[in-house]
Short mmCIF file of C-alpha atoms and ligand atoms in Angstrom, two decimals:
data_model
loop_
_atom_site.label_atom_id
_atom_site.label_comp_id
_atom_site.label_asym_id
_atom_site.label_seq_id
_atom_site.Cartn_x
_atom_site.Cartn_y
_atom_site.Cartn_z
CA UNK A 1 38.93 -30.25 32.80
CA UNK A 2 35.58 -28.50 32.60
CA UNK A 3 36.46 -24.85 31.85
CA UNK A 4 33.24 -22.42 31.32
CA UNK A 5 33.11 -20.38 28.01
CA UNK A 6 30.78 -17.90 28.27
CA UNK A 7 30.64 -17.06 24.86
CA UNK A 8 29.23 -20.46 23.78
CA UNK A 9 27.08 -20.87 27.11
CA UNK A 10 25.43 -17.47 25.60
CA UNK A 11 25.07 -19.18 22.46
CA UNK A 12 23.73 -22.26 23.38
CA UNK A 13 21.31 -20.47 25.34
CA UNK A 14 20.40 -18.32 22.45
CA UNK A 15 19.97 -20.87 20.51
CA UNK A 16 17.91 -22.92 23.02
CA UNK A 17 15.44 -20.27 23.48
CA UNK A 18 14.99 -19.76 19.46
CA UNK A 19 14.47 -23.54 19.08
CA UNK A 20 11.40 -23.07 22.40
CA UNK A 21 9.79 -20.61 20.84
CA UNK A 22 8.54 -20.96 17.11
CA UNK A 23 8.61 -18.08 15.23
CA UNK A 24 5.05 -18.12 14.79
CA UNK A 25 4.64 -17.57 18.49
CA UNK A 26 6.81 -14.47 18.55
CA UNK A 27 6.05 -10.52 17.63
CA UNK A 28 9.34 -9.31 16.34
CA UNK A 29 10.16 -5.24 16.79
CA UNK A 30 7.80 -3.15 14.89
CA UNK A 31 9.32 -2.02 11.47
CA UNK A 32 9.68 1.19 10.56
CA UNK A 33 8.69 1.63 6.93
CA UNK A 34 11.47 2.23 4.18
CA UNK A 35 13.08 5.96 4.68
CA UNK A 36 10.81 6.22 7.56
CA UNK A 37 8.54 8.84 5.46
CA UNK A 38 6.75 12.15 7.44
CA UNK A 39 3.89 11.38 4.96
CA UNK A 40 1.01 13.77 4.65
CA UNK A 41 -2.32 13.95 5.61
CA UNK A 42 -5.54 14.31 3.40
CA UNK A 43 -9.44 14.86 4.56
CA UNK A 44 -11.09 11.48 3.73
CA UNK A 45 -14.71 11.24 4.69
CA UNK A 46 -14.14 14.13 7.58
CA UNK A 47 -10.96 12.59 9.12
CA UNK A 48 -7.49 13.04 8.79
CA UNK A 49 -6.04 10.20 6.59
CA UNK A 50 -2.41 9.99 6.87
CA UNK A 51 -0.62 7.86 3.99
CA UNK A 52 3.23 7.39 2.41
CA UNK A 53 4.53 6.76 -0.70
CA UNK A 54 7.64 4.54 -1.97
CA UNK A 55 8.78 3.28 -5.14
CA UNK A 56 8.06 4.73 -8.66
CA UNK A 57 4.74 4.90 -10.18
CA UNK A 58 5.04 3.05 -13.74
CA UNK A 59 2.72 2.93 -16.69
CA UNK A 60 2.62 -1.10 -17.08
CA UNK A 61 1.54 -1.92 -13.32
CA UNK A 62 -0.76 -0.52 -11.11
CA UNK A 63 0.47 0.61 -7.52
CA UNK A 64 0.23 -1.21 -4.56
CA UNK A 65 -2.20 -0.39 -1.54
CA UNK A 66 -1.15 -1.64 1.54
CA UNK A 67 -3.94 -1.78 4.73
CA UNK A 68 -3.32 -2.55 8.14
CA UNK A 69 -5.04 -4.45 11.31
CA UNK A 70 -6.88 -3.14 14.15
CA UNK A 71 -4.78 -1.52 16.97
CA UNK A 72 -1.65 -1.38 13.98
CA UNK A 73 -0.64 1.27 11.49
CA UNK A 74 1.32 1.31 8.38
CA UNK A 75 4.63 0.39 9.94
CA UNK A 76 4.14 -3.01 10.22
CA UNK A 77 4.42 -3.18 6.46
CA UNK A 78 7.72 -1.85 6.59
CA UNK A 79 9.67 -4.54 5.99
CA UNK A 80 7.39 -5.92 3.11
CA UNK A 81 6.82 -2.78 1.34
CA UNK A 82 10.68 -2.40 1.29
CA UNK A 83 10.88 -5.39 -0.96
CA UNK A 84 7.46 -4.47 -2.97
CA UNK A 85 8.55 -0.87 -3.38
CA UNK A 86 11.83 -2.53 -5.11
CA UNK A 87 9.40 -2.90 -8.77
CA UNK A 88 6.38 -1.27 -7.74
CA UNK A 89 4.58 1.79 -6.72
CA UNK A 90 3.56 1.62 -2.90
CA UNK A 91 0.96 3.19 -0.46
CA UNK A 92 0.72 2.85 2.88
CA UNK A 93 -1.75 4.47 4.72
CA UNK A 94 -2.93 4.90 8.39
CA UNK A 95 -6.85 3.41 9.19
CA UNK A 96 -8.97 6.48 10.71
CA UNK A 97 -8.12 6.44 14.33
CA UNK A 98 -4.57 4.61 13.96
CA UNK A 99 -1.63 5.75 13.57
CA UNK A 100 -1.21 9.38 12.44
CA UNK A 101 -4.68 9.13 11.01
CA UNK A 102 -7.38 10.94 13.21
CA UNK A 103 -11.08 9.84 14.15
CA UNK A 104 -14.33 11.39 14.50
CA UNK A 105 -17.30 10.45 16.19
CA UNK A 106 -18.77 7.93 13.58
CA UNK A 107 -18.88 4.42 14.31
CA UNK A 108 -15.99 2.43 12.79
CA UNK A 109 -17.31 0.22 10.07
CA UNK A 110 -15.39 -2.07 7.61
CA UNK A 111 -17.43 0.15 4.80
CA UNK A 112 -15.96 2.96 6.15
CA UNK A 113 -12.79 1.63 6.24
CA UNK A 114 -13.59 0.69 2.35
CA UNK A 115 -14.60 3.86 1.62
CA UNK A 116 -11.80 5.73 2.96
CA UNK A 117 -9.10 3.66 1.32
CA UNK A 118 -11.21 4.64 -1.74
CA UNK A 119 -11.18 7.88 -1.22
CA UNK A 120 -7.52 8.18 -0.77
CA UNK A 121 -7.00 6.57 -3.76
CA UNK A 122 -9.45 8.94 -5.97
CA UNK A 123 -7.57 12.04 -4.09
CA UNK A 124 -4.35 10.67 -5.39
CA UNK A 125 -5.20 10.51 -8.81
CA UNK A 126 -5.32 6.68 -8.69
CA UNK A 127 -7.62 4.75 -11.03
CA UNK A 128 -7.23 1.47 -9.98
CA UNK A 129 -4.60 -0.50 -7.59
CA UNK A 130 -3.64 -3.70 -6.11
CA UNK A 131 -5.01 -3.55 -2.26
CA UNK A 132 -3.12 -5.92 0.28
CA UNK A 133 -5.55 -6.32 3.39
CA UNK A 134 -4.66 -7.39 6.87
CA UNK A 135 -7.33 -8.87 9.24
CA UNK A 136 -9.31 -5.84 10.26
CA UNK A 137 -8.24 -4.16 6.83
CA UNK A 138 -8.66 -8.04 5.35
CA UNK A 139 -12.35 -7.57 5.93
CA UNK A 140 -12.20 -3.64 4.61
CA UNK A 141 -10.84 -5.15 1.39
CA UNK A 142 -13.84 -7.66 1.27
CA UNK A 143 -16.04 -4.55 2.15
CA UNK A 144 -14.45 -2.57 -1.06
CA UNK A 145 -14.37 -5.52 -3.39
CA UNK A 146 -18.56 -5.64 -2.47
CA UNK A 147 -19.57 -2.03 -3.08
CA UNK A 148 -20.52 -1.29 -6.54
CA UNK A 149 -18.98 2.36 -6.01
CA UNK A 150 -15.36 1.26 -4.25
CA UNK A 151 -14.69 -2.05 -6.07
CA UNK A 152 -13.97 0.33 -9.28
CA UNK A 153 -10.76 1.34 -7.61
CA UNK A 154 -9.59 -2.48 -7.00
CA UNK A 155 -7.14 -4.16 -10.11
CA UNK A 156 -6.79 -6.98 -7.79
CA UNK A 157 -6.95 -7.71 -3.77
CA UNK A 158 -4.77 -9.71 -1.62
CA UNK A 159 -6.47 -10.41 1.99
CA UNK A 160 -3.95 -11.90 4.82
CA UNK A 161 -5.79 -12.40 7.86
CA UNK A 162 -9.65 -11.28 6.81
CA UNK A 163 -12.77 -12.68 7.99
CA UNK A 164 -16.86 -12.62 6.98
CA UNK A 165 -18.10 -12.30 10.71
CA UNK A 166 -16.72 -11.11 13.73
CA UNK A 167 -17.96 -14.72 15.16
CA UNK A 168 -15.11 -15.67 13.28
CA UNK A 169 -12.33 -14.81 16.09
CA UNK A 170 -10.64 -17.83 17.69
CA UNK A 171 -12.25 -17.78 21.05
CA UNK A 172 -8.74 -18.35 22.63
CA UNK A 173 -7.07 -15.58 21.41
CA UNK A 174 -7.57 -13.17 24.00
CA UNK A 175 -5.51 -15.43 26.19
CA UNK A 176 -2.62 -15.92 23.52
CA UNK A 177 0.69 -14.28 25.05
CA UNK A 178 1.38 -12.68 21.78
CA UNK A 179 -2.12 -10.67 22.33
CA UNK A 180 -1.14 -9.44 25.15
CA UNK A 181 1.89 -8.35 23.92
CA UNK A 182 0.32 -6.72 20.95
CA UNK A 183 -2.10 -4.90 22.73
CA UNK A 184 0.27 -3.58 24.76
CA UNK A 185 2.58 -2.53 22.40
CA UNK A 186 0.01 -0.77 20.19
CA UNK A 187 -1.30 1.59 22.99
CA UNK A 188 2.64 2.45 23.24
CA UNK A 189 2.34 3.07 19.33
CA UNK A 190 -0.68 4.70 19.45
CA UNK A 191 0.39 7.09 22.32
CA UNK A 192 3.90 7.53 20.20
CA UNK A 193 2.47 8.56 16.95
CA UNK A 194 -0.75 10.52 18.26
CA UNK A 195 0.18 12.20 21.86
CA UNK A 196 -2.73 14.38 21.34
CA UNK A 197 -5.49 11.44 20.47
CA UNK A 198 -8.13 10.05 22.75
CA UNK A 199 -7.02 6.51 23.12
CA UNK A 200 -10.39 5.48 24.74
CA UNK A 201 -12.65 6.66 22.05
CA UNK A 202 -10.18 5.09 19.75
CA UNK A 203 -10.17 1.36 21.54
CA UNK A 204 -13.96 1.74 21.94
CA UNK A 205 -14.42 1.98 18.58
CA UNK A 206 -12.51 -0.60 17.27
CA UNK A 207 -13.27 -2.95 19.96
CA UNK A 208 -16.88 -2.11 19.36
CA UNK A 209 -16.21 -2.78 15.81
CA UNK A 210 -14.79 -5.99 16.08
CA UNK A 211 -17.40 -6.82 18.61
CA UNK A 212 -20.18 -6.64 16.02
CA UNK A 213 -19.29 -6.48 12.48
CA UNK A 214 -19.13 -7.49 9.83
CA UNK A 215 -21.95 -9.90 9.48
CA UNK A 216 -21.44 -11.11 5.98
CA UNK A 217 -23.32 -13.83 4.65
CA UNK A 218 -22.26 -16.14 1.45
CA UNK A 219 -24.81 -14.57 -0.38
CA UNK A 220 -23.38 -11.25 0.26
CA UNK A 221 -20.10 -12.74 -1.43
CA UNK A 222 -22.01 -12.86 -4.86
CA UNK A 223 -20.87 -9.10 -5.29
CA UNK A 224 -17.61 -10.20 -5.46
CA UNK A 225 -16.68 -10.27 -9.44
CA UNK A 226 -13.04 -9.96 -9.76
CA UNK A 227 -12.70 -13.86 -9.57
CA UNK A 228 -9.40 -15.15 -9.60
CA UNK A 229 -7.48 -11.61 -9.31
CA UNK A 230 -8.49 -12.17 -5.52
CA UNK A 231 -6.35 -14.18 -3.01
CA UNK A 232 -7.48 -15.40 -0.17
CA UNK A 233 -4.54 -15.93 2.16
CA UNK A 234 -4.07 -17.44 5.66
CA UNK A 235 -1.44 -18.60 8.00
CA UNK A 236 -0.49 -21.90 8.90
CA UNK A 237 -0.69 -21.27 12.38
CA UNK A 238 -3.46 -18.61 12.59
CA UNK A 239 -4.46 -17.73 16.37
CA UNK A 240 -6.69 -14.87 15.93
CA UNK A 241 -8.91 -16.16 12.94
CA UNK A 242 -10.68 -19.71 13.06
CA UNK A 243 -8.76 -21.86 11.16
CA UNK A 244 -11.01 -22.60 8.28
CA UNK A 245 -11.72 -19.24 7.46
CA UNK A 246 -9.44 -19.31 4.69
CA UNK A 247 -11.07 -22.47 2.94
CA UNK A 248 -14.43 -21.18 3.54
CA UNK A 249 -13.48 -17.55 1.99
CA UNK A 250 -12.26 -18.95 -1.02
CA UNK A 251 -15.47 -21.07 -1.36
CA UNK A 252 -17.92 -18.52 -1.53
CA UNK A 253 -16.02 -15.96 -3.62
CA UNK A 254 -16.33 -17.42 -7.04
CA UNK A 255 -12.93 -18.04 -8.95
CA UNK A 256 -10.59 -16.71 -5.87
CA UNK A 257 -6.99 -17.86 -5.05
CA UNK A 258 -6.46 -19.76 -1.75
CA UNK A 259 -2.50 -19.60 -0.68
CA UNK A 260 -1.34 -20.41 2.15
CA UNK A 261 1.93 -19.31 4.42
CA UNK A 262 4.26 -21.88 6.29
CA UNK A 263 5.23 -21.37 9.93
CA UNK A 264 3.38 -17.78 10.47
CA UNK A 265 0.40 -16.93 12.84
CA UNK A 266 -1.91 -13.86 12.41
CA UNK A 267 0.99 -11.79 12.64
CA UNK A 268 3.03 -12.87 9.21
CA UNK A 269 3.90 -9.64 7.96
CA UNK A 270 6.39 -9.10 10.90
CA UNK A 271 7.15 -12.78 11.37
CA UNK A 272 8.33 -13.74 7.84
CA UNK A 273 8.01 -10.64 5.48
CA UNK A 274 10.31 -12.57 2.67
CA UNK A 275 7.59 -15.04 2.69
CA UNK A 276 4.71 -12.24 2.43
CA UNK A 277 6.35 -10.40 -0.04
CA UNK A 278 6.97 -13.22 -2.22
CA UNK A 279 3.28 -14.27 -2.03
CA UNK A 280 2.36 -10.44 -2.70
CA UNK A 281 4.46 -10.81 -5.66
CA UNK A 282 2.91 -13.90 -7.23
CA UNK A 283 -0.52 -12.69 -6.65
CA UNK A 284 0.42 -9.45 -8.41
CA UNK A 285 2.16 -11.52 -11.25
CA UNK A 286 -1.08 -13.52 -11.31
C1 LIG B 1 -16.92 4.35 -1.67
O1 LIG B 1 -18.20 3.86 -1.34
C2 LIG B 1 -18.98 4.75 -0.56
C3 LIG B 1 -20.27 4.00 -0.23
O2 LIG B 1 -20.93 3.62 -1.39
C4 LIG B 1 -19.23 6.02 -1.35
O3 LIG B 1 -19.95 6.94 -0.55
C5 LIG B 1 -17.88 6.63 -1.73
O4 LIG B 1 -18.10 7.77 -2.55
C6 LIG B 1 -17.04 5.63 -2.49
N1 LIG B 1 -15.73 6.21 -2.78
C7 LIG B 1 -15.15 6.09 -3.96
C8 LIG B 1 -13.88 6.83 -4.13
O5 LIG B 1 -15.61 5.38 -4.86
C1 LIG B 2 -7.64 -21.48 17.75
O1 LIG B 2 -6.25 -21.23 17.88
C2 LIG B 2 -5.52 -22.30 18.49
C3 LIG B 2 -4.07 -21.86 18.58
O2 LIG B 2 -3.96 -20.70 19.39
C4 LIG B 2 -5.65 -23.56 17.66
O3 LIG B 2 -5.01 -24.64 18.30
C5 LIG B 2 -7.12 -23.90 17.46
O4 LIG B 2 -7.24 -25.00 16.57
C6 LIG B 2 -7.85 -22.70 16.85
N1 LIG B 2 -9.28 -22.99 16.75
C7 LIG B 2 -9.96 -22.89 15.58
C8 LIG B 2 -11.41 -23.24 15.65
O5 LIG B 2 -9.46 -22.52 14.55
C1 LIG B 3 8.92 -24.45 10.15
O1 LIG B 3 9.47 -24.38 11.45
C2 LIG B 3 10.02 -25.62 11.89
C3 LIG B 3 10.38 -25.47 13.37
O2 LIG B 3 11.03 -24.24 13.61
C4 LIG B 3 11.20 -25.98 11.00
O3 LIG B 3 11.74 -27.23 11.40
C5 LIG B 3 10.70 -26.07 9.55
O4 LIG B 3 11.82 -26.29 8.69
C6 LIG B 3 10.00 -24.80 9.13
N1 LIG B 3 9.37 -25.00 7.82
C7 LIG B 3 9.45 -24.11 6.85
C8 LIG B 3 8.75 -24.47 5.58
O5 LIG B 3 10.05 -23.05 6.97
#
């Protein structure tokens, strides 16, 4: 006879629910980055730029720079950097306005953004590093690796996610459950790590941001010089960015890397970090 287990029921079940929803649908938990670092804070451009350090600076490679989306902060990177900061110095740092970072009242621009990565760097001592860019931090990367004065700092530049235009967003992201559930579990991060901060000056400037900028032409892609030390990467099942962003990226910077990732949406870096990090590592091996 029939006789109900409910330890395999649960299993099935488990498993049934896994096999309905694709990993590249999901948001797993929020990392917390390796030793879950207080950090510090430095004045970058006027603000408050909070950043961490792992790993062990060495001679023979240059250290690591990793930049976050809009709405994130450094922890995402957690469980990447944890593998990265295995061979290789590591920084993570907070955009202005995110995280433990704080704002002022200038617009957000992905210059800005450039140019306080930059200036984090050059406070640090840093000459030159590898910078791994995420979407909003994807296009800060681009932003750096144009400007005659901020490209100095780049050795080489990963960018997961990035975009010339903001007319690049899918137009049915907004509707996407997992934006909804990132949006609402970055105003929980946001309200965690900064009690104190404004949180509608803080969305109004990045959703202003994103509204209008950047507005990057090919031509403007001409700066670019670091040829094949830059990777353009995307994911397989991108929901954020248009789909051919990637391919069209790659086109107009002359020389550039296009790799792509299997089974991951916008969100890789909490999806499949194994995956990111072993991409990270090729392109720094490149
Ligand atoms: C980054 O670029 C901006 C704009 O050109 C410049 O003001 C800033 O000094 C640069 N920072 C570094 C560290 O090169
Ligand atoms: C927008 O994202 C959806 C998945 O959410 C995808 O099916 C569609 O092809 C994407 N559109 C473009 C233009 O990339
Ligand atoms: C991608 O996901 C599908 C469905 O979950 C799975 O069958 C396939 O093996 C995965 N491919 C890779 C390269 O991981």
């Amino acid at each position: 006879m029939y006789k109900f287990n409910p330890i395999i029921t649960a299993a099935c079940l488990a498993g049934l629910v896994a096999a309905a929803t694709p990993v590249w649908e999901t948001l797993p938990a929020t990392p917390t980055l390796p030793g879950n670092p207080a950090g510090s804070k430095t004045e970058i451009n006027g603000v408050q730029i909070w950043h961490a350090e792992f790993g062990t600076a060495s001679a023979d490679t240059v250290p690591v720079l990793f930049l976050h989306g809009g709405f994130g902060n450094a922890d995402y990177w957690g469980d990447v950097i944890a593998t990265i900061s295995k061979t290789r110095q590591v920084i993570a740092m907070d955009n202005r306005g995110h995280g433990r970072s704080t704002m002022d009242s200038t617009p957000f621009t992905y210059e800005l953004y450039a140019s306080d990565a930059a200036g984090l760097l050059e406070s640090l001592g840093i000459a030159k590093a590898a910078w791994v860019g995420w979407s909003d931090m994807g296009a800060g990367t681009l932003a750096a690796l144009m400007s005659s004065d901020n490209s100095t700092l780049i050795d080489r530049a990963f960018v997961y996610g990035g975009f010339h235009s903001f007319s690049s967003t899918n137009s049915s992201f907004e509707s996407t459950a997992i934006y909804t559930e990132f949006t609402t579990r970055a105003i929980a991060e946001y309200q965690t790590l900064q009690p104190d901060g404004d949180l509608t000056a803080f969305a109004t400037a990045v959703s202003t941001l994103e509204a209008t900028l950047p507005i990057w032409e090919e031509a403007d892609f001409k700066k670019v010089t670091l040829g094949s030390k830059v990777t353009i990467c995307g994911g397989q099942y991108e929901e954020a960015v248009v789909l051919y962003e990637p391919t069209l990226l790659n086109g107009w910077i002359a020389g550039s890397q296009l790799v792509m990732m299997t089974n991951v949406s916008h969100f890789a870096p909490v999806q499949d970090p194994v995956q990111f990090a072993e991409k990270v590592e090729a392109f720094l091996k490149a």
